[in-house]
Tab-separated table of C-alpha atoms in Angstrom:
chain	number	residue	atom	x	y	z
A	1	MET	CA	181.750	130.711	67.620
A	2	LEU	CA	179.526	132.946	70.376
A	3	ALA	CA	181.732	133.968	73.310
A	4	ASP	CA	179.160	133.705	75.764
A	5	LYS	CA	175.825	131.504	74.485
A	6	TYR	CA	173.852	132.861	76.967
A	7	ASN	CA	174.538	136.697	76.167
A	8	ILE	CA	171.823	138.288	75.086
A	9	GLU	CA	172.749	140.517	72.613
A	10	GLN	CA	175.044	137.715	71.195
A	11	ALA	CA	172.436	135.466	70.845
A	12	ILE	CA	170.062	138.152	69.106
A	13	SER	CA	173.102	138.690	66.608
A	14	LEU	CA	173.046	134.825	66.244
A	15	ARG	CA	169.734	134.583	64.973
A	16	ARG	CA	169.694	137.275	62.712
A	17	ALA	CA	172.926	135.416	60.675
A	18	PRO	CA	172.578	133.483	57.924
A	19	LEU	CA	171.761	129.340	58.056
A	20	ALA	CA	174.535	128.301	57.004
A	21	GLN	CA	176.214	130.325	60.069
A	22	ILE	CA	173.982	129.160	62.479
A	23	GLU	CA	174.792	125.397	61.480
A	24	GLU	CA	178.366	126.166	61.979
A	25	VAL	CA	177.882	127.029	65.622
A	26	GLN	CA	175.411	124.083	65.879
A	27	LEU	CA	178.023	121.878	64.765
A	28	VAL	CA	179.925	122.222	67.031
A	29	LEU	CA	177.723	122.633	70.244
A	30	LEU	CA	176.335	118.892	69.105
A	31	LYS	CA	179.865	117.440	68.939
A	32	ARG	CA	180.293	119.011	72.786
A	33	HIS	CA	176.724	117.592	73.394
A	34	LEU	CA	177.408	113.981	72.263
A	35	LEU	CA	180.604	113.817	73.607
A	36	HIS	CA	179.257	114.565	77.310
A	37	ALA	CA	176.257	111.911	76.376
A	38	LEU	CA	179.230	109.119	76.009
A	39	SER	CA	179.718	109.964	80.108
A	40	ILE	CA	175.435	108.552	80.690
A	41	PRO	CA	175.356	104.762	81.169
A	42	PHE	CA	172.309	104.680	78.633
A	43	TYR	CA	174.002	106.430	75.767
A	44	LYS	CA	177.721	104.728	76.675
A	45	LYS	CA	175.880	101.763	75.171
A	46	ALA	CA	172.940	103.094	73.003
A	47	LEU	CA	174.597	105.854	71.092
A	48	GLY	CA	176.812	103.618	68.587
A	49	ILE	CA	179.646	105.990	68.075
A	50	GLY	CA	182.458	107.068	70.159
A	51	LYS	CA	184.672	109.753	70.365
A	52	LYS	CA	186.362	109.465	67.156
A	53	GLU	CA	183.270	109.232	65.059
A	54	ILE	CA	181.561	112.218	66.986
A	55	GLU	CA	184.850	114.514	65.977
A	56	ALA	CA	184.567	113.492	62.687
A	57	LEU	CA	180.841	114.870	62.372
A	58	SER	CA	180.934	117.565	59.280
A	59	SER	CA	176.944	118.507	59.396
A	60	VAL	CA	174.544	118.504	62.044
A	61	ALA	CA	172.209	116.820	59.599
A	62	GLU	CA	174.183	113.743	60.521
A	63	LEU	CA	172.263	113.465	63.386
A	64	SER	CA	169.683	111.334	61.873
A	65	GLN	CA	171.410	108.719	61.628
A	66	LEU	CA	172.170	108.076	65.431
A	67	PRO	CA	169.524	105.911	66.930
A	68	PHE	CA	166.374	107.745	68.732
A	69	THR	CA	165.334	108.385	72.405
A	70	THR	CA	161.745	107.192	73.918
A	71	ARG	CA	159.737	107.925	76.373
A	72	GLU	CA	159.329	104.354	76.668
A	73	GLN	CA	162.853	104.219	77.394
A	74	LEU	CA	162.789	106.752	79.974
A	75	ASP	CA	160.252	105.042	81.870
A	76	SER	CA	161.886	101.892	81.705
A	77	HIS	CA	165.674	102.080	81.914
A	78	ALA	CA	165.261	105.694	84.315
A	79	ASP	CA	168.058	105.022	86.575
A	80	ALA	CA	170.303	104.475	83.259
A	81	PHE	CA	169.947	108.640	82.333
A	82	GLY	CA	171.141	111.376	84.114
A	83	LEU	CA	174.286	112.774	85.678
A	84	ARG	CA	175.871	110.313	87.672
A	85	ASN	CA	177.055	113.421	90.376
A	86	GLU	CA	174.507	114.057	92.700
A	87	ARG	CA	176.875	117.044	94.451
A	88	ALA	CA	176.147	118.890	91.542
A	89	PHE	CA	172.675	118.921	91.095
A	90	ARG	CA	170.739	122.326	92.212
A	91	ASP	CA	167.124	121.445	91.370
A	92	ILE	CA	165.131	118.261	91.084
A	93	ALA	CA	162.019	118.669	88.451
A	94	LEU	CA	159.372	116.024	87.686
A	95	THR	CA	157.845	115.377	84.273
A	96	SER	CA	153.675	115.810	84.745
A	97	GLY	CA	153.294	112.015	83.292
A	98	THR	CA	150.726	112.700	81.545
A	99	THR	CA	151.871	109.558	78.718
A	100	GLY	CA	153.761	107.364	81.426
A	101	ASN	CA	155.183	107.647	84.569
A	102	ALA	CA	156.948	110.881	86.021
A	103	VAL	CA	160.522	111.474	85.046
A	104	VAL	CA	162.935	112.399	87.585
A	105	VAL	CA	164.789	115.558	85.398
A	106	PRO	CA	167.828	117.109	87.611
A	107	TYR	CA	169.065	120.587	86.792
A	108	THR	CA	173.006	121.598	87.790
A	109	GLU	CA	173.973	125.043	88.146
A	110	ALA	CA	174.666	125.949	84.297
A	111	ASP	CA	170.969	124.053	83.672
A	112	LEU	CA	169.416	126.375	85.599
A	113	LYS	CA	171.491	129.183	83.616
A	114	ARG	CA	170.630	127.599	80.718
A	115	LEU	CA	167.218	127.429	81.087
A	116	ALA	CA	166.663	131.167	82.635
A	117	PHE	CA	168.085	132.270	79.402
A	118	ASN	CA	165.772	129.922	77.058
A	119	GLU	CA	163.148	132.103	78.454
A	120	ALA	CA	164.558	135.141	78.513
A	121	MET	CA	165.284	135.160	74.679
A	122	ALA	CA	161.587	133.146	73.933
A	123	PHE	CA	160.118	136.530	76.170
A	124	TYR	CA	162.291	139.048	74.320
A	125	GLY	CA	161.431	137.196	70.928
A	126	ALA	CA	157.544	138.225	72.077
A	127	GLY	CA	158.240	141.595	72.855
A	128	VAL	CA	158.810	141.461	76.578
A	129	ARG	CA	161.711	144.378	77.452
A	130	PRO	CA	163.008	145.037	80.790
A	131	GLU	CA	160.843	147.649	82.015
A	132	ASP	CA	157.868	145.238	81.993
A	133	ARG	CA	156.278	143.860	84.671
A	134	VAL	CA	154.909	140.095	83.972
A	135	LEU	CA	151.922	138.288	85.867
A	136	LEU	CA	152.937	134.561	86.540
A	137	THR	CA	149.709	133.015	86.957
A	138	VAL	CA	151.605	129.266	86.913
A	139	THR	CA	153.247	127.405	89.813
A	140	LEU	CA	156.545	127.121	91.027
A	141	ASP	CA	155.837	124.435	93.328
A	142	ARG	CA	155.096	120.791	93.069
A	143	CYS	CA	158.296	120.050	91.076
A	144	PHE	CA	156.962	121.808	88.265
A	145	VAL	CA	159.792	123.338	86.301
A	146	ALA	CA	157.733	125.871	83.751
A	147	GLY	CA	157.184	128.553	86.699
A	148	LEU	CA	160.374	128.425	87.522
A	149	ALA	CA	161.659	128.706	84.163
A	150	TYR	CA	159.515	131.964	83.138
A	151	TYR	CA	160.094	133.270	86.681
A	152	SER	CA	164.184	132.849	86.026
A	153	GLY	CA	164.029	133.974	82.755
A	154	ILE	CA	161.736	137.127	83.740
A	155	THR	CA	164.843	138.198	86.091
A	156	PHE	CA	167.433	136.917	83.403
A	157	LEU	CA	165.723	139.594	80.891
A	158	GLY	CA	165.617	142.234	83.824
A	159	ALA	CA	162.024	142.667	83.891
A	160	SER	CA	159.932	142.184	87.049
A	161	ALA	CA	158.143	138.885	88.005
A	162	ILE	CA	154.927	138.969	90.078
A	163	ARG	CA	154.513	135.301	91.252
A	164	SER	CA	150.816	135.552	91.507
A	165	GLY	CA	150.406	131.919	90.855
A	166	PRO	CA	146.810	129.798	90.210
A	167	GLY	CA	143.527	130.494	91.176
A	168	GLN	CA	141.329	133.185	93.232
A	169	PRO	CA	140.045	135.082	90.222
A	170	ALA	CA	139.701	138.131	92.812
A	171	ARG	CA	142.919	137.833	93.872
A	172	GLN	CA	144.531	137.896	90.539
A	173	TRP	CA	142.466	140.816	89.311
A	174	HIS	CA	143.374	142.758	92.809
A	175	THR	CA	147.216	142.280	91.375
A	176	ILE	CA	146.325	143.054	88.551
A	177	ASN	CA	144.998	146.141	89.113
A	178	THR	CA	147.378	147.371	91.915
A	179	LEU	CA	150.629	145.994	90.450
A	180	LYS	CA	149.400	147.011	86.839
A	181	PRO	CA	151.154	143.906	84.841
A	182	LYS	CA	151.336	144.470	80.996
A	183	ILE	CA	151.985	140.756	80.440
A	184	ILE	CA	149.812	138.035	81.704
A	185	VAL	CA	150.997	133.958	81.598
A	186	GLY	CA	148.777	131.177	81.960
A	187	VAL	CA	147.220	128.105	81.272
A	188	PRO	CA	144.286	129.202	78.377
A	189	THR	CA	141.027	128.008	79.705
A	190	PHE	CA	142.368	129.615	83.259
A	191	LEU	CA	142.979	133.212	81.882
A	192	ARG	CA	139.712	132.517	79.690
A	193	ASP	CA	137.966	131.553	83.289
A	194	LEU	CA	139.821	134.773	84.759
A	195	GLY	CA	138.224	136.944	81.981
A	196	GLN	CA	134.728	135.673	81.935
A	197	TRP	CA	134.562	135.777	86.214
A	198	ALA	CA	136.013	139.860	85.621
A	199	LEU	CA	132.981	140.651	82.865
A	200	ALA	CA	130.821	138.922	85.548
A	201	GLU	CA	131.960	141.602	88.222
A	202	GLY	CA	131.785	144.528	86.161
A	203	ILE	CA	135.017	144.544	85.077
A	204	ASP	CA	136.126	144.714	81.470
A	205	PRO	CA	139.352	142.441	80.836
A	206	ALA	CA	140.056	144.649	77.660
A	207	THR	CA	140.339	147.748	79.566
A	208	SER	CA	143.070	146.419	82.000
A	209	SER	CA	147.247	146.794	81.712
A	210	ILE	CA	147.488	143.669	79.788
A	211	LYS	CA	148.617	143.976	76.586
A	212	SER	CA	150.366	140.784	75.605
A	213	ILE	CA	149.368	136.918	76.653
A	214	ILE	CA	151.845	134.024	76.539
A	215	THR	CA	150.469	130.456	77.184
A	216	ILE	CA	151.319	127.289	78.394
A	217	GLY	CA	149.799	123.729	78.276
A	218	GLU	CA	146.701	123.982	75.855
A	219	SER	CA	146.982	124.643	72.211
A	220	VAL	CA	145.293	127.780	70.777
A	221	ARG	CA	146.696	127.775	67.396
A	222	GLN	CA	145.582	126.115	64.783
A	223	PRO	CA	148.092	124.482	62.025
A	224	ASP	CA	147.633	127.543	59.796
A	225	HIS	CA	148.430	129.758	62.853
A	226	GLY	CA	144.793	130.955	63.000
A	227	LEU	CA	143.605	130.980	66.344
A	228	THR	CA	141.843	127.861	67.637
A	229	PRO	CA	138.463	128.870	69.225
A	230	LEU	CA	140.084	128.684	72.323
A	231	GLY	CA	142.388	131.305	71.462
A	232	ALA	CA	139.774	133.346	69.580
A	233	GLN	CA	138.182	133.707	72.723
A	234	LEU	CA	141.050	134.940	75.036
A	235	HIS	CA	141.480	137.332	72.420
A	236	ASP	CA	138.218	138.809	72.427
A	237	LEU	CA	138.067	139.064	75.972
A	238	TRP	CA	140.907	140.574	76.680
A	239	GLN	CA	141.792	142.399	73.400
A	240	ALA	CA	145.615	141.829	73.917
A	241	ASP	CA	148.337	139.839	71.295
A	242	LEU	CA	148.169	135.835	72.328
A	243	TYR	CA	151.319	134.113	72.038
A	244	SER	CA	151.729	130.538	72.421
A	245	SER	CA	154.771	128.550	73.878
A	246	TYR	CA	155.251	124.662	73.871
A	247	GLY	CA	158.338	122.475	75.687
A	248	ALA	CA	158.420	119.647	78.181
A	249	THR	CA	160.363	118.898	81.564
A	250	GLU	CA	162.533	116.526	79.987
A	251	PHE	CA	164.162	118.595	77.307
A	252	GLU	CA	164.271	121.961	79.142
A	253	THR	CA	163.415	123.742	76.550
A	254	ALA	CA	160.401	125.810	75.156
A	255	PHE	CA	159.500	127.089	71.442
A	256	SER	CA	157.874	130.127	71.713
A	257	GLU	CA	156.331	132.881	69.170
A	258	CYS	CA	157.563	136.351	68.608
A	259	THR	CA	155.561	138.947	67.869
A	260	MET	CA	154.649	137.503	64.458
A	261	ALA	CA	152.966	134.690	65.860
A	262	ARG	CA	154.223	132.315	62.981
A	263	GLY	CA	155.499	129.359	64.745
A	264	GLY	CA	157.467	128.648	67.839
A	265	HIS	CA	161.283	129.595	67.244
A	266	VAL	CA	164.249	126.947	67.777
A	267	HIS	CA	166.797	128.479	70.060
A	268	PRO	CA	169.950	127.578	67.447
A	269	GLU	CA	172.363	127.158	70.721
A	270	LEU	CA	169.918	125.491	72.630
A	271	MET	CA	168.006	122.483	70.186
A	272	LEU	CA	168.200	120.852	67.271
A	273	VAL	CA	164.959	119.810	66.085
A	274	GLU	CA	163.906	116.879	63.575
A	275	VAL	CA	160.500	115.964	62.297
A	276	VAL	CA	160.108	112.293	61.199
A	277	ASP	CA	157.154	110.258	59.496
A	278	ASP	CA	156.061	106.849	60.810
A	279	HIS	CA	159.111	105.050	59.472
A	280	GLY	CA	161.608	107.519	61.641
A	281	ARG	CA	162.699	109.237	58.430
A	282	VAL	CA	163.098	112.969	58.426
A	283	VAL	CA	160.260	114.568	56.649
A	284	ALA	CA	160.732	117.708	54.352
A	285	ASP	CA	160.107	121.501	56.191
A	286	GLY	CA	156.514	122.285	56.125
A	287	VAL	CA	155.559	118.421	56.284
A	288	SER	CA	153.860	117.313	59.291
A	289	GLY	CA	155.455	114.432	61.569
A	290	GLU	CA	156.564	113.725	64.731
A	291	VAL	CA	158.575	115.877	66.547
A	292	VAL	CA	162.447	114.696	67.547
A	293	VAL	CA	164.442	117.202	69.858
A	294	THR	CA	168.086	117.266	70.972
A	295	PRO	CA	168.186	119.521	73.581
A	296	LEU	CA	172.462	121.214	73.384
A	297	GLY	CA	174.354	121.947	76.160
A	298	ILE	CA	172.653	120.270	79.103
A	299	GLU	CA	174.704	119.153	82.188
A	300	GLY	CA	172.473	116.580	84.445
A	301	PHE	CA	169.998	115.099	82.079
A	302	PRO	CA	171.219	115.110	78.463
A	303	LEU	CA	169.368	113.555	75.731
A	304	VAL	CA	170.076	112.569	72.002
A	305	ARG	CA	166.862	112.604	69.605
A	306	LEU	CA	163.937	112.177	71.980
A	307	LYS	CA	160.912	111.383	69.860
A	308	THR	CA	158.330	113.431	71.667
A	309	GLY	CA	155.170	111.907	70.352
A	310	ASP	CA	154.007	114.962	69.095
A	311	ILE	CA	152.860	115.611	66.106
A	312	SER	CA	153.400	119.160	63.967
A	313	ARG	CA	156.096	120.800	61.252
A	314	LEU	CA	158.811	122.534	60.978
A	315	GLU	CA	158.593	125.966	58.715
A	316	ASN	CA	161.840	127.634	57.143
A	317	SER	CA	160.541	130.522	55.846
A	318	PRO	CA	162.394	134.002	56.635
A	319	CYS	CA	160.420	135.280	59.438
A	320	ALA	CA	159.266	139.000	59.374
A	321	CYS	CA	160.808	139.521	63.010
A	322	GLY	CA	164.123	139.478	61.215
A	323	TRP	CA	165.485	136.203	63.052
A	324	ASN	CA	166.889	133.493	60.662
A	325	THR	CA	165.871	130.374	62.960
A	326	LYS	CA	163.601	127.861	62.232
A	327	ARG	CA	160.030	127.360	63.637
A	328	LEU	CA	158.016	124.782	65.177
A	329	GLY	CA	154.494	125.011	64.378
A	330	PRO	CA	151.347	124.618	66.865
A	331	VAL	CA	151.087	120.550	67.952
A	332	GLU	CA	148.460	119.032	65.801
A	333	GLY	CA	147.958	115.768	67.979
A	334	ARG	CA	149.893	112.900	69.686
A	335	LEU	CA	151.164	109.993	68.694
A	336	ALA	CA	149.559	107.858	71.626
A	337	GLN	CA	146.053	109.630	71.196
A	338	ARG	CA	145.977	109.150	67.350
A	339	LEU	CA	142.244	107.405	67.060
A	340	LYS	CA	141.051	105.274	63.941
A	341	TYR	CA	137.478	105.912	63.957
A	342	LYS	CA	135.318	104.395	61.497
A	343	GLY	CA	138.135	105.123	58.530
A	344	THR	CA	138.849	108.188	59.692
A	345	THR	CA	142.000	109.375	61.486
A	346	LEU	CA	141.616	112.269	64.181
A	347	TYR	CA	143.275	113.477	67.315
A	348	PRO	CA	141.380	114.425	70.692
A	349	GLU	CA	142.825	117.595	70.401
A	350	THR	CA	140.395	118.276	67.203
A	351	ILE	CA	137.230	117.470	69.322
A	352	PHE	CA	138.017	119.457	71.678
A	353	ASN	CA	138.766	122.908	69.347
A	354	ILE	CA	134.947	122.075	68.032
A	355	LEU	CA	133.430	122.318	71.397
A	356	GLN	CA	135.397	125.271	72.283
A	357	LYS	CA	133.258	127.374	69.934
A	358	VAL	CA	130.378	126.739	72.281
A	359	GLU	CA	130.706	129.236	74.988
A	360	ALA	CA	128.501	127.114	77.111
A	361	VAL	CA	131.284	123.952	77.184
A	362	SER	CA	132.880	123.702	80.414
A	363	GLY	CA	135.387	121.405	79.999
A	364	ALA	CA	135.389	118.035	77.814
A	365	TYR	CA	137.458	114.812	78.011
A	366	VAL	CA	138.137	111.525	75.652
A	367	GLU	CA	137.425	107.804	76.446
A	368	VAL	CA	138.695	105.167	73.767
A	369	ARG	CA	138.205	101.575	73.971
A	370	THR	CA	138.752	98.521	71.909
A	371	GLY	CA	135.325	97.881	70.469
A	372	ALA	CA	134.406	94.083	69.619
A	373	ASP	CA	135.389	94.695	65.882
A	374	GLY	CA	138.851	95.668	66.834
A	375	ILE	CA	138.493	99.076	66.169
A	376	ASP	CA	138.609	102.031	68.010
A	377	ASP	CA	135.288	103.070	70.108
A	378	VAL	CA	135.640	106.623	70.856
A	379	HIS	CA	132.992	108.740	73.425
A	380	VAL	CA	133.401	112.602	74.156
A	381	VAL	CA	132.091	113.747	77.765
A	382	VAL	CA	131.133	117.293	77.611
A	383	GLY	CA	130.708	119.488	80.520
A	384	CYS	CA	127.883	121.553	80.621
A	385	ASP	CA	124.730	122.504	82.458
A	386	ASP	CA	122.277	122.199	79.408
A	387	LYS	CA	122.029	118.591	78.418
A	388	ALA	CA	119.615	119.749	75.573
A	389	LEU	CA	122.827	120.765	73.831
A	390	ASP	CA	123.625	117.147	73.339
A	391	LYS	CA	121.920	117.142	69.538
A	392	LYS	CA	123.718	120.289	68.675
A	393	PHE	CA	127.765	118.845	69.763
A	394	GLU	CA	126.790	115.688	67.691
A	395	GLU	CA	125.900	117.856	64.997
A	396	MET	CA	128.942	120.134	64.810
A	397	LEU	CA	131.132	116.911	65.748
A	398	GLN	CA	129.910	115.493	62.690
A	399	ALA	CA	129.952	117.879	60.141
A	400	GLN	CA	133.762	118.882	61.116
A	401	LEU	CA	135.362	114.841	61.498
A	402	ARG	CA	132.663	113.410	58.694
A	403	VAL	CA	131.958	110.513	61.785
A	404	LYS	CA	129.766	110.864	65.062
A	405	PRO	CA	131.056	109.504	67.983
A	406	THR	CA	129.063	108.707	71.088
A	407	LEU	CA	128.592	112.103	73.671
A	408	THR	CA	127.366	112.336	76.786
A	409	VAL	CA	126.545	115.856	78.424
A	410	LEU	CA	127.317	115.756	81.974
A	411	PRO	CA	127.564	118.477	84.639
A	412	PRO	CA	130.527	120.845	84.654
A	413	GLU	CA	131.635	119.960	87.979
A	414	GLN	CA	131.400	116.043	87.824
A	415	VAL	CA	133.425	116.446	83.946
A	416	LYS	CA	136.006	118.803	86.070
A	417	ALA	CA	136.117	116.329	88.799
A	418	THR	CA	137.071	113.132	86.533
A	419	MET	CA	139.583	115.158	84.809
A	420	THR	CA	141.561	115.720	87.956
A	421	ALA	CA	141.078	112.700	89.736
A	422	ASP	CA	144.030	111.541	89.817
A	423	GLY	CA	145.597	114.521	91.474
A	424	GLY	CA	148.010	115.295	88.224
A	425	ARG	CA	149.442	118.733	87.361
A	426	LYS	CA	147.159	118.986	84.227
A	427	PRO	CA	143.375	118.095	83.854
A	428	ARG	CA	143.364	115.000	82.190
A	429	LYS	CA	141.655	115.221	78.792
A	430	PHE	CA	141.963	111.549	77.249
A	431	PHE	CA	141.531	108.305	78.832
A	432	ASP	CA	142.957	105.497	76.708
A	433	TYR	CA	141.273	101.815	77.765
A	434	ARG	CA	142.553	100.086	74.851
């Protein structure tokens, strides 16, 4: 057992241990987590087992016998989740509300340390070291936990954080030129725009101090780990190593790529991950399905088998970085956004990846309604100053999707206004009117 599960040297040793040894540690942590979950009103009723059954667990695989937690339950039974001890809380975060109502997620002092350790290990895996400077172009306000997590992780690791925040390209480049950070963290589309702004101003991003880019919030990898068009644009602009991360406020943990960029490593002392099919059955490693997470060691907002709604796959092959932990592949889509269109199953993310190949595209969103025949009616809205490109967009979509959705080209500022009209933290790219 780890003497201190938040010690970086011990954590590295655990990640290099045989998988059987890793699972022994995880079993102890799982039992501890489930016992704590029994103190939460929702799980006291819903878990279906007691202290005796928990202590009798002999394998982490037995987790699959427990019931799922759904996002709908988080919405409809919000008061039944979370620790009942207001004096223990040190921070209150809110989820983005992308797929439902924003959920209140309280953090205790121990949860904040866990959060910092998670990101410290993520940064370490991506090659960040104590002597490095990291530019954060994400917000630390508006109850947004990712910015706080990144900042805490950088300082936990012993590196230097530069809290620049989002927006204002001129200010960002002044910061880069003055403080010379080695790593930049941000949303891919913003970092692309930041690089394009620099080129227009006679600045070559490839000659800057930035050597690594860590992305948040948007996909930059294909299922085969190759770069998406957006990821390729980032790499071409900055000529920097590119690493993606995936996480969510409610499960207080992130999966981040190491320097091999072959999937996000699962932090073994912080998370158990399953991938299940449409019937809730665990699928084999390498098979895509819905990601189910059980974050370990959380005090304020413990969860058991949360169905994330995200589609991905687990990979269990040895990683060249030397860590033996499982890895989560790129997110391939969201169950709630799965579309059935003219006999074809598709996800909006696939549409966006196709459109990103055209440099003139500046934003896009998808609307879906139920047609008169009961089938999904898909409408793609593209932000572009050249309306004459509509035929090209239609041909590209038809060639790669094998179907041709309805498509409209609008001025980029109008598209952006629609995507940000609800005032959320993330631009809205999918409008479901079914």
